Coordinates of C-alpha atoms in Angstrom, one line a residue:
X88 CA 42.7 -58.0 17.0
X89 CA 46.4 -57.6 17.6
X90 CA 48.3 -56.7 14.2
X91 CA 51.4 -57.9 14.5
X92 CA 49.8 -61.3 15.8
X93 CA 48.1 -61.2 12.6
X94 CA 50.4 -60.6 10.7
X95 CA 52.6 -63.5 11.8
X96 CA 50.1 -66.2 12.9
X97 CA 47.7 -66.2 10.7
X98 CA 48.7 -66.3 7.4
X99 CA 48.5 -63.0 5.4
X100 CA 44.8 -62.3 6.2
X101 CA 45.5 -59.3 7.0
X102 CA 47.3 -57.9 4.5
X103 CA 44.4 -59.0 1.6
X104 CA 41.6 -57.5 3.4
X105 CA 40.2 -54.3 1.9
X106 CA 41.8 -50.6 2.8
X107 CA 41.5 -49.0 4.0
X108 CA 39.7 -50.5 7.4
X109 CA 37.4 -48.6 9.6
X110 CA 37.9 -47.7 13.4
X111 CA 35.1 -48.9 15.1
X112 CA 34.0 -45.4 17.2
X113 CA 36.2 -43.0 15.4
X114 CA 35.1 -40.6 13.1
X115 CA 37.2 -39.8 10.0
X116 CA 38.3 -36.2 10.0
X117 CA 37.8 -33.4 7.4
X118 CA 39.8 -34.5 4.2
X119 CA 42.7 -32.0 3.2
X120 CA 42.4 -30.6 -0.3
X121 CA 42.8 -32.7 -3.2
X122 CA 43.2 -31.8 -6.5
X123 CA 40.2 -32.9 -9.3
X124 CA 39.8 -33.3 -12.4
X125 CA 38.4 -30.6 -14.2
X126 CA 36.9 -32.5 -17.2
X127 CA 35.6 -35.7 -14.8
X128 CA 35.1 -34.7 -11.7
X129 CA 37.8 -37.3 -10.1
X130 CA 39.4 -36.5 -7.0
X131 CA 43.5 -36.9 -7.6
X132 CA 45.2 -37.6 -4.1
X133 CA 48.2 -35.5 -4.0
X134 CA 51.2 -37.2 -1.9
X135 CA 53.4 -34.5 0.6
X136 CA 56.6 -33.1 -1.3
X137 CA 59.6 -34.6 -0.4
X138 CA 61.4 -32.3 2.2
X139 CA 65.3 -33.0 1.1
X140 CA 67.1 -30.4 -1.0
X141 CA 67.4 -32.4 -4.2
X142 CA 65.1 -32.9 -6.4
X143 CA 64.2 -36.1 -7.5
X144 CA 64.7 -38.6 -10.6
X145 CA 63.2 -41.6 -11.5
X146 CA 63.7 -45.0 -14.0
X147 CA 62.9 -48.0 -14.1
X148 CA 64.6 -51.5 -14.5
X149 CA 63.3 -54.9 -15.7
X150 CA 65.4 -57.4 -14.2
X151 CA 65.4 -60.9 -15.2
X152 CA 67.4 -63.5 -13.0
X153 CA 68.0 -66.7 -15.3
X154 CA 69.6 -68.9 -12.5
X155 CA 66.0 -69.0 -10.9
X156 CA 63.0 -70.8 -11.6
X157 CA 60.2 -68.3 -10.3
X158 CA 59.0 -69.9 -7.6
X159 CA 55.0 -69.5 -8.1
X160 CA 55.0 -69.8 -12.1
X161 CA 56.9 -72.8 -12.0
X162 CA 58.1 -71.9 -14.9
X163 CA 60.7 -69.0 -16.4
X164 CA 63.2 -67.1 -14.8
X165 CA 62.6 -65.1 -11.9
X166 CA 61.7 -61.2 -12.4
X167 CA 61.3 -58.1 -10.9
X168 CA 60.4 -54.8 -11.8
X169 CA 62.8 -52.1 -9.8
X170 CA 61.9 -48.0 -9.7
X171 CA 65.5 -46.3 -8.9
X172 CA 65.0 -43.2 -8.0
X173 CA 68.2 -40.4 -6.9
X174 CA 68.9 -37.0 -6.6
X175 CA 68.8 -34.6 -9.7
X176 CA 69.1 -31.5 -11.0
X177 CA 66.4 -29.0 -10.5
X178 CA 64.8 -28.8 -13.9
X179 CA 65.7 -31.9 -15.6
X180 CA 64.0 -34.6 -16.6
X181 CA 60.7 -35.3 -18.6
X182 CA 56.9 -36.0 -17.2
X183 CA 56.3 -37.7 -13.3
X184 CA 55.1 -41.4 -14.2
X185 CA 51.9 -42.2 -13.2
X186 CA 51.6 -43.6 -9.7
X187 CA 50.2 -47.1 -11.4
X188 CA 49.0 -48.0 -14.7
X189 CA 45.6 -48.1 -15.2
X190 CA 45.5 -51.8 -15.1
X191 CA 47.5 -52.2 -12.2
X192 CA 45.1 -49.7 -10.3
X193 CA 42.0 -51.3 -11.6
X194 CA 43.2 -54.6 -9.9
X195 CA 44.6 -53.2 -7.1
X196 CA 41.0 -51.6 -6.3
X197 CA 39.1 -54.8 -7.2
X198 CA 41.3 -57.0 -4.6
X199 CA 41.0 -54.4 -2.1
X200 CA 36.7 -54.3 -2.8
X201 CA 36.8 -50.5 -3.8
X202 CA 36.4 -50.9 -7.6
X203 CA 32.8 -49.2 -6.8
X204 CA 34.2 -46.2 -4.2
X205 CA 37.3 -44.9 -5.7
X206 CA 37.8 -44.5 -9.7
X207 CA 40.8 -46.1 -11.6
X208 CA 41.9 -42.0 -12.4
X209 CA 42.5 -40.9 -9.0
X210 CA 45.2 -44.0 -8.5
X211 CA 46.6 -43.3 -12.0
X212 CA 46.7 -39.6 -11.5
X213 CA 48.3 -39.6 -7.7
X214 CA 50.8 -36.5 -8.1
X215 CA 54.0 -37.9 -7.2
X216 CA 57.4 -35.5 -7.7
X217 CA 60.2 -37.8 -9.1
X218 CA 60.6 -36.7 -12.7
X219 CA 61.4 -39.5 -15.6
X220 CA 65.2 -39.5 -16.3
X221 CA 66.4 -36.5 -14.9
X222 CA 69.9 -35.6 -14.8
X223 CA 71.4 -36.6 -11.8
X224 CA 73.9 -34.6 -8.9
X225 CA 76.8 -36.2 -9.1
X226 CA 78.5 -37.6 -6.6
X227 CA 78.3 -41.7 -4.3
X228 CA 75.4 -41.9 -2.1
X229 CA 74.1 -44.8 -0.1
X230 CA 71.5 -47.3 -1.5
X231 CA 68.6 -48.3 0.3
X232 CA 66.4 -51.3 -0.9
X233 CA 62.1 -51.1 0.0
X234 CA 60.0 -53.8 0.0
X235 CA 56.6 -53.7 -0.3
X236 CA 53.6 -55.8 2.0
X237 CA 52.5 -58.8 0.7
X238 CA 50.0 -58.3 -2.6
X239 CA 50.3 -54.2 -2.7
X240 CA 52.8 -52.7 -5.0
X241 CA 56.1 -50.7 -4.8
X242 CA 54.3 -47.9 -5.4
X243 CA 52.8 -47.8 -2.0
X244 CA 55.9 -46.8 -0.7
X245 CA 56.6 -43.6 -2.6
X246 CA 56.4 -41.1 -0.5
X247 CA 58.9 -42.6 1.3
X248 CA 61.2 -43.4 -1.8
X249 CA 60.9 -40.2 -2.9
X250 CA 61.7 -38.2 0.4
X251 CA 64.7 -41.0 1.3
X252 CA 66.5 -39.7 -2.4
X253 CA 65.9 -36.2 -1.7
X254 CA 68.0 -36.5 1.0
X255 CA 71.0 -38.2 -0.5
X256 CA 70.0 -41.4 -1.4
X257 CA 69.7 -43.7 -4.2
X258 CA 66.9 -46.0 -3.5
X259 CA 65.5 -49.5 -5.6
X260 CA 61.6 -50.1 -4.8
X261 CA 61.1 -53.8 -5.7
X262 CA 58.2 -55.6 -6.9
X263 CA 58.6 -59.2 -6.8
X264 CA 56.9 -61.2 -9.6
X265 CA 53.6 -62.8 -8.5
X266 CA 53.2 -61.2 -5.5
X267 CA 51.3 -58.3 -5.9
X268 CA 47.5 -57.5 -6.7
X269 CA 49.1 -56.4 -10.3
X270 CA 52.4 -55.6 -11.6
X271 CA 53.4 -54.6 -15.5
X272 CA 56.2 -55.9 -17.0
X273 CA 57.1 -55.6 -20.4
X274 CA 55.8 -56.9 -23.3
X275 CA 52.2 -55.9 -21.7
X276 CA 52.2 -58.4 -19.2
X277 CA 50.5 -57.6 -16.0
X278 CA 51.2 -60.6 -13.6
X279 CA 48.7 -61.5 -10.7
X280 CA 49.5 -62.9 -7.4
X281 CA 50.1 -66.4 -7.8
X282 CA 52.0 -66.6 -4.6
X283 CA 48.5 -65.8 -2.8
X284 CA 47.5 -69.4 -3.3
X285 CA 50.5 -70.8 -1.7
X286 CA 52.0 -68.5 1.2
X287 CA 48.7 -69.1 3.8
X288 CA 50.9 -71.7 5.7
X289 CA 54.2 -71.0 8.1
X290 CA 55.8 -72.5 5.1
X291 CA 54.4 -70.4 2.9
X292 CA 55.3 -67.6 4.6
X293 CA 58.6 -68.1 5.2
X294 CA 59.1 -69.1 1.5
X295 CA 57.6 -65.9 0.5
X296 CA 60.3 -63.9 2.6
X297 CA 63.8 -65.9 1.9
X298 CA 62.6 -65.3 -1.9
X299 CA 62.6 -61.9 -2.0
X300 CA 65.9 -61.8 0.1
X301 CA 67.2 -63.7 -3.0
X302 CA 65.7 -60.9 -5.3
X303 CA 67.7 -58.4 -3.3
X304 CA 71.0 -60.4 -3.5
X305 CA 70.2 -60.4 -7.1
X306 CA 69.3 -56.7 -7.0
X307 CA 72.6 -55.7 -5.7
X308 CA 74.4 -57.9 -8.2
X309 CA 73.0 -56.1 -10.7
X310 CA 73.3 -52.5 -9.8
X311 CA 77.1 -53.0 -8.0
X312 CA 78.4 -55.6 -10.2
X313 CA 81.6 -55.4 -13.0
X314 CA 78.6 -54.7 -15.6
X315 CA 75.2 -52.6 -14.0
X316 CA 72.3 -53.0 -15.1
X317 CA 71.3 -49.6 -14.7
X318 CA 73.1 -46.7 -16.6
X319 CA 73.3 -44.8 -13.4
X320 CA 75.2 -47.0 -11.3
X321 CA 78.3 -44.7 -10.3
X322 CA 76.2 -42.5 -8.2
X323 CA 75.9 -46.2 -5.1
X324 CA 78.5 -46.4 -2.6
X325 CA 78.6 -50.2 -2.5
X326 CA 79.4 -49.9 1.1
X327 CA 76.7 -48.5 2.0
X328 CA 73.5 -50.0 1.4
X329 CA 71.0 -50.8 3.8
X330 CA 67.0 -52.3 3.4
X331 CA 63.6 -51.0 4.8
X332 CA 60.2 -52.8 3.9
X333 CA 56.6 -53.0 5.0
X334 CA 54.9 -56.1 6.5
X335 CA 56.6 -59.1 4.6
X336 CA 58.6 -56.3 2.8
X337 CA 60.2 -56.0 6.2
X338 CA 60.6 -59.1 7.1
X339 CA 62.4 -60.1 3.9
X340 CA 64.9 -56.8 5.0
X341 CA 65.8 -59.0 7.9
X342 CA 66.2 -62.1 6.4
X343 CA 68.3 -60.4 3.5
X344 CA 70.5 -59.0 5.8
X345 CA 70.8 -62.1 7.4
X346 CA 72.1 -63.3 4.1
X347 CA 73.6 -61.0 2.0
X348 CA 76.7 -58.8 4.6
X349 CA 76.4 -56.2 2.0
X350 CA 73.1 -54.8 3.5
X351 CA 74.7 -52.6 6.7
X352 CA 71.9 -51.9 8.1
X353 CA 67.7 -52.8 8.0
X354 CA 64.2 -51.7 9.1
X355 CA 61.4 -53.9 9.5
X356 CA 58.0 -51.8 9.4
X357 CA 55.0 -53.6 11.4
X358 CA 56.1 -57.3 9.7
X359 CA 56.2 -60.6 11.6
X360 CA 59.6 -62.1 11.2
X361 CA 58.9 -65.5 8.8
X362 CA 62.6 -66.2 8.8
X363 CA 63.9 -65.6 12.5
X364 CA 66.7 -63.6 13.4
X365 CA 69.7 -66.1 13.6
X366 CA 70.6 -67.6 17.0
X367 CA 74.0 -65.8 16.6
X368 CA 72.4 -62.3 15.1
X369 CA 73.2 -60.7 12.6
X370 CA 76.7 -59.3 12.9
X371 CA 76.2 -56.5 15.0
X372 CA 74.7 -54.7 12.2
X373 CA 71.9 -52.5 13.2
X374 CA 68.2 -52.8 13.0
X375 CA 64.8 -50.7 13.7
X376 CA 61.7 -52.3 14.4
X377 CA 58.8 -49.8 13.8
X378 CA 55.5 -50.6 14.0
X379 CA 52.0 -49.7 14.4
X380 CA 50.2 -48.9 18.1
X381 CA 49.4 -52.9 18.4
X382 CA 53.2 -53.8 17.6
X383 CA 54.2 -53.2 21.1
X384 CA 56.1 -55.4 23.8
X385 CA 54.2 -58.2 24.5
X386 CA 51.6 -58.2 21.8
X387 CA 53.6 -59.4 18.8
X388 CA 53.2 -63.2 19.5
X389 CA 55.2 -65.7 21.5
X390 CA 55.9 -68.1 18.3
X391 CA 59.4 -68.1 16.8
X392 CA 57.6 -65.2 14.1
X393 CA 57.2 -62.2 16.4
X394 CA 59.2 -59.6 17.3
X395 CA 59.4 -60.2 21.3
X396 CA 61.2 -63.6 20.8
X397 CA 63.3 -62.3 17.9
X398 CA 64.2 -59.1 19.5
X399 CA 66.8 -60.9 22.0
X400 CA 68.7 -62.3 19.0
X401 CA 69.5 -58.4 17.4
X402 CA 73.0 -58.1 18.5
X403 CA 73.7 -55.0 18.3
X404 CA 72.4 -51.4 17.6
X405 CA 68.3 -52.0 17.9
X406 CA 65.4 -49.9 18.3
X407 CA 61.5 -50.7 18.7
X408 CA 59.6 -47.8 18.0
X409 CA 55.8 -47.7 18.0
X410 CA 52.9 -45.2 16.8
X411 CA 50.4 -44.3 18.7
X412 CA 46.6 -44.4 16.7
X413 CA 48.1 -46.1 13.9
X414 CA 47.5 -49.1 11.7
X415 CA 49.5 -51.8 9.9
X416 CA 49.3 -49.2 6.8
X417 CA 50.4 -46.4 8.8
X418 CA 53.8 -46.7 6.9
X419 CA 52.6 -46.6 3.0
X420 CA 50.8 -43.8 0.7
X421 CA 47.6 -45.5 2.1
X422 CA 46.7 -43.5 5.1
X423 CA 47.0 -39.8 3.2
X424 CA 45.7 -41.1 0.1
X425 CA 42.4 -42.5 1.9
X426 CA 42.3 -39.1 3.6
X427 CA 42.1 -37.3 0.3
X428 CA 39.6 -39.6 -1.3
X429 CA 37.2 -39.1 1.6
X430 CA 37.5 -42.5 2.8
X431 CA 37.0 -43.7 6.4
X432 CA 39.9 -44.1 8.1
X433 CA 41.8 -47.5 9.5
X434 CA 43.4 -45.3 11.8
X435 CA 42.7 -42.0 13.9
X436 CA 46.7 -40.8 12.9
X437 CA 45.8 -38.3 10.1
X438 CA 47.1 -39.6 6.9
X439 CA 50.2 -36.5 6.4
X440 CA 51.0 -37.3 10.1
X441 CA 51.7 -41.0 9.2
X442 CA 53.8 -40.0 6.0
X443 CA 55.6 -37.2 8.6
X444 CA 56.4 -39.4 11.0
X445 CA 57.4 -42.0 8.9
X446 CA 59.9 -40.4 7.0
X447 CA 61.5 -38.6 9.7
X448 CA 62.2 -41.9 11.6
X449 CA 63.4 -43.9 8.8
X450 CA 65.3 -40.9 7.5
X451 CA 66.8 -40.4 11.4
X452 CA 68.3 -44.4 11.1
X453 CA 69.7 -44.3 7.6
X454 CA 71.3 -40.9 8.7
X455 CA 73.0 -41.9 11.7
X456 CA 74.0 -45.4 10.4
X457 CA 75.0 -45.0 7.1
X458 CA 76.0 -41.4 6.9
X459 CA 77.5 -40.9 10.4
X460 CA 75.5 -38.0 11.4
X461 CA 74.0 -38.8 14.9
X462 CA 70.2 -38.9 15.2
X463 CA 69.1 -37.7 18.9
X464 CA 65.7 -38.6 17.4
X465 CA 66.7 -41.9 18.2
X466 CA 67.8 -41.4 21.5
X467 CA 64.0 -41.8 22.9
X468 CA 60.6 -39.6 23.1
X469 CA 60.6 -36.0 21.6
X470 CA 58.3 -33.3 22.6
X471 CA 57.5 -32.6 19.3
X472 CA 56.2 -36.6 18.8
X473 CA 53.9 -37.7 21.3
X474 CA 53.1 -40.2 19.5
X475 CA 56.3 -42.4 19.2
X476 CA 56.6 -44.5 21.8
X477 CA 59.9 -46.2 22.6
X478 CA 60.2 -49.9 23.8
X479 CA 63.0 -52.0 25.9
X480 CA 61.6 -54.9 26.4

């Protein structure tokens, strides 16, 4: 079935079936080592180390809009949960958080039907490398916003987080209330997905994504603003701050940048556009398209959600980048994780590949276009990456 017209035509299906998927006639290679438990037995995935020279630090923000009704409760303000995470000082810093709560894993696995093949530990226990409050190197570094698919979690997008701030960055992974399998908030609150009952139509859809470009206008309010909400503030350069998210994630980096002229620049990983690129673009500001093998000229869909009509409308710097033997998931924690726990794989990319590839790309953009320094990454096919295709439709 073709991904990205999945992903845009037909509601989120795709997005809440269980991961990860197998490959009809392909094989699942030979996990890497993993790290277990001594005293259970549980297998602990272990993500790759970020490859900048910082190290990493890591808090977390509650953030509570109160000129917003949430949209799904009905009811209260609008909230999101926010992990910052910026380079620090080798040596700082208290204990690496746990990759989820056990509460947020144990309904993350039961949506996804793996509550019988993987145990609550090895989610909790993922080794991550951003430390808890570490000191940070001082200094103004760009901002990048993620945005997670539709149901999973921020912290599917660590490894990428954590390899964007070791290389200079200050970045805000957003959960948006309601729309995940499971997030904690305070006050031991876990909220459910509430939008999963209402985002199956068009409508829906496209509600989902102009919300959570709200929640990033909101976001940068908060963290640029005359008053910050987080202690660290001083370390953003307010002009420069760009977007990157998966599936819907994606999508809502589009449609904030369509909306907020703050966010320079934006990266849409393997999401159908559910608010379409405006008729008179976005500005010139820049924009990478990167998505999975079946994200490719011609198989994204013809309605106004997929990227062939949309792409015409990106006015100016623009790139559409594909994987080869990859999956809608190729982009997360998923693929290297699955790997480690021994289960069958959506995709025949090995999981570290996917992580590799990922980073470098997304790394290359936010280099060239909000630190200056040319990318000839970008520039097309590499020896060194046969599997990144480039694409002019």
């Amino acid at each position: 079935m073709n991904r990205m017209r999945a992903t845009a035509s037909v509601a989120l299906l795709a997005l809440l079936l269980p991961l990860p998927l197998a490959v009809a006639g392909t094989a699942a290679a030979a996990p890497p080592p993993a790290v277990s438990a001594a005293d259970t037995g549980v297998v602990l995935p272990e993500l790759p180390r970020p490859t900048g020279r910082f190290s990493v630090g890591q808090e977390t923000l509650h953030l509570v809009d109160r000129s917003r009704t949430d949209p799904w409760a009905g009811s209260g303000p609008r909230e999101l949960m926010v992990t910052m995470r910026y380079p620090a000082q080798r040596g700082t810093g208290g204990p690496v958080r746990p990759w989820l709560t056990a509460e947020e894993a144990r309904l993350l696995l039961a949506d996804r039907g793996l509550e019988q093949a993987v145990a609550v530990e090895s989610l909790t226990g993922t080794k991550a490398y951003a430390r808890s409050d570490a000191r940070p190197v001082a200094g103004r570094y760009p901002l990048i916003v993620l945005s997670p698919g539709f149901t999973v979690p921020r912290a599917t997008l660590t490894s990428l987080a954590e390899d964007l701030a070791s290389r200079g960055y200050v970045v805000a992974a957003v959960d948006h209330a309601y729309e995940t399998s499971g997030t904690a908030f305070p006050g031991g609150r876990v909220l459910t997905c509430l939008a999963c009952e209402k985002a199956g139509s068009p409508e829906g859809r496209t509600q989902v994504t102009d919300n959570r470009a709200r929640d990033v206008s909101f976001l940068l309010d908060r963290l640029t603003g005359r008053h910050p909400a987080w202690r660290n503030a001083g370390l953003i350069d307010p002009k420069r701050i760009a977007m990157a998210g998966h599936s819907i994630g994606g999508s809502a980096a589009v449609a904030a940048m369509a909306a907020d002229p703050r966010i320079r620049a934006g990266i849409d990983m393997d999401g159908g556009l559910f608010s379409p690129v405006p008729a008179g673009g976005l500005g010139g500001r820049p924009v990478m398209l990167l998505g999975s093998q079946e994200s490719r000229p011609g198989n994204t869909g013809t309605d106004e959600y997929g990227w062939d009509p949309n792409w015409k409308r990106l006015d100016g710097w623009k790139r559409w980048i594909t994987f080869d033997d990859s999956n809608h998931f190729t982009f997360t924690d998923w693929p290297t994780m699955s790997d480690q726990l021994g289960l069958p794989r959506s995709s025949p990319l090995p999981g570290a590949r996917s992580v590799d590839l990922t980073r470098r790309y997304v790394g290359a953009f936010f280099d060239q276009h909000l630190k200056g320094v040319p990318q000839p990454l970008l520039d097309g096919p590499g020896r060194d990456a046969p599997e990144v295709r480039f694409h002019t439709p």
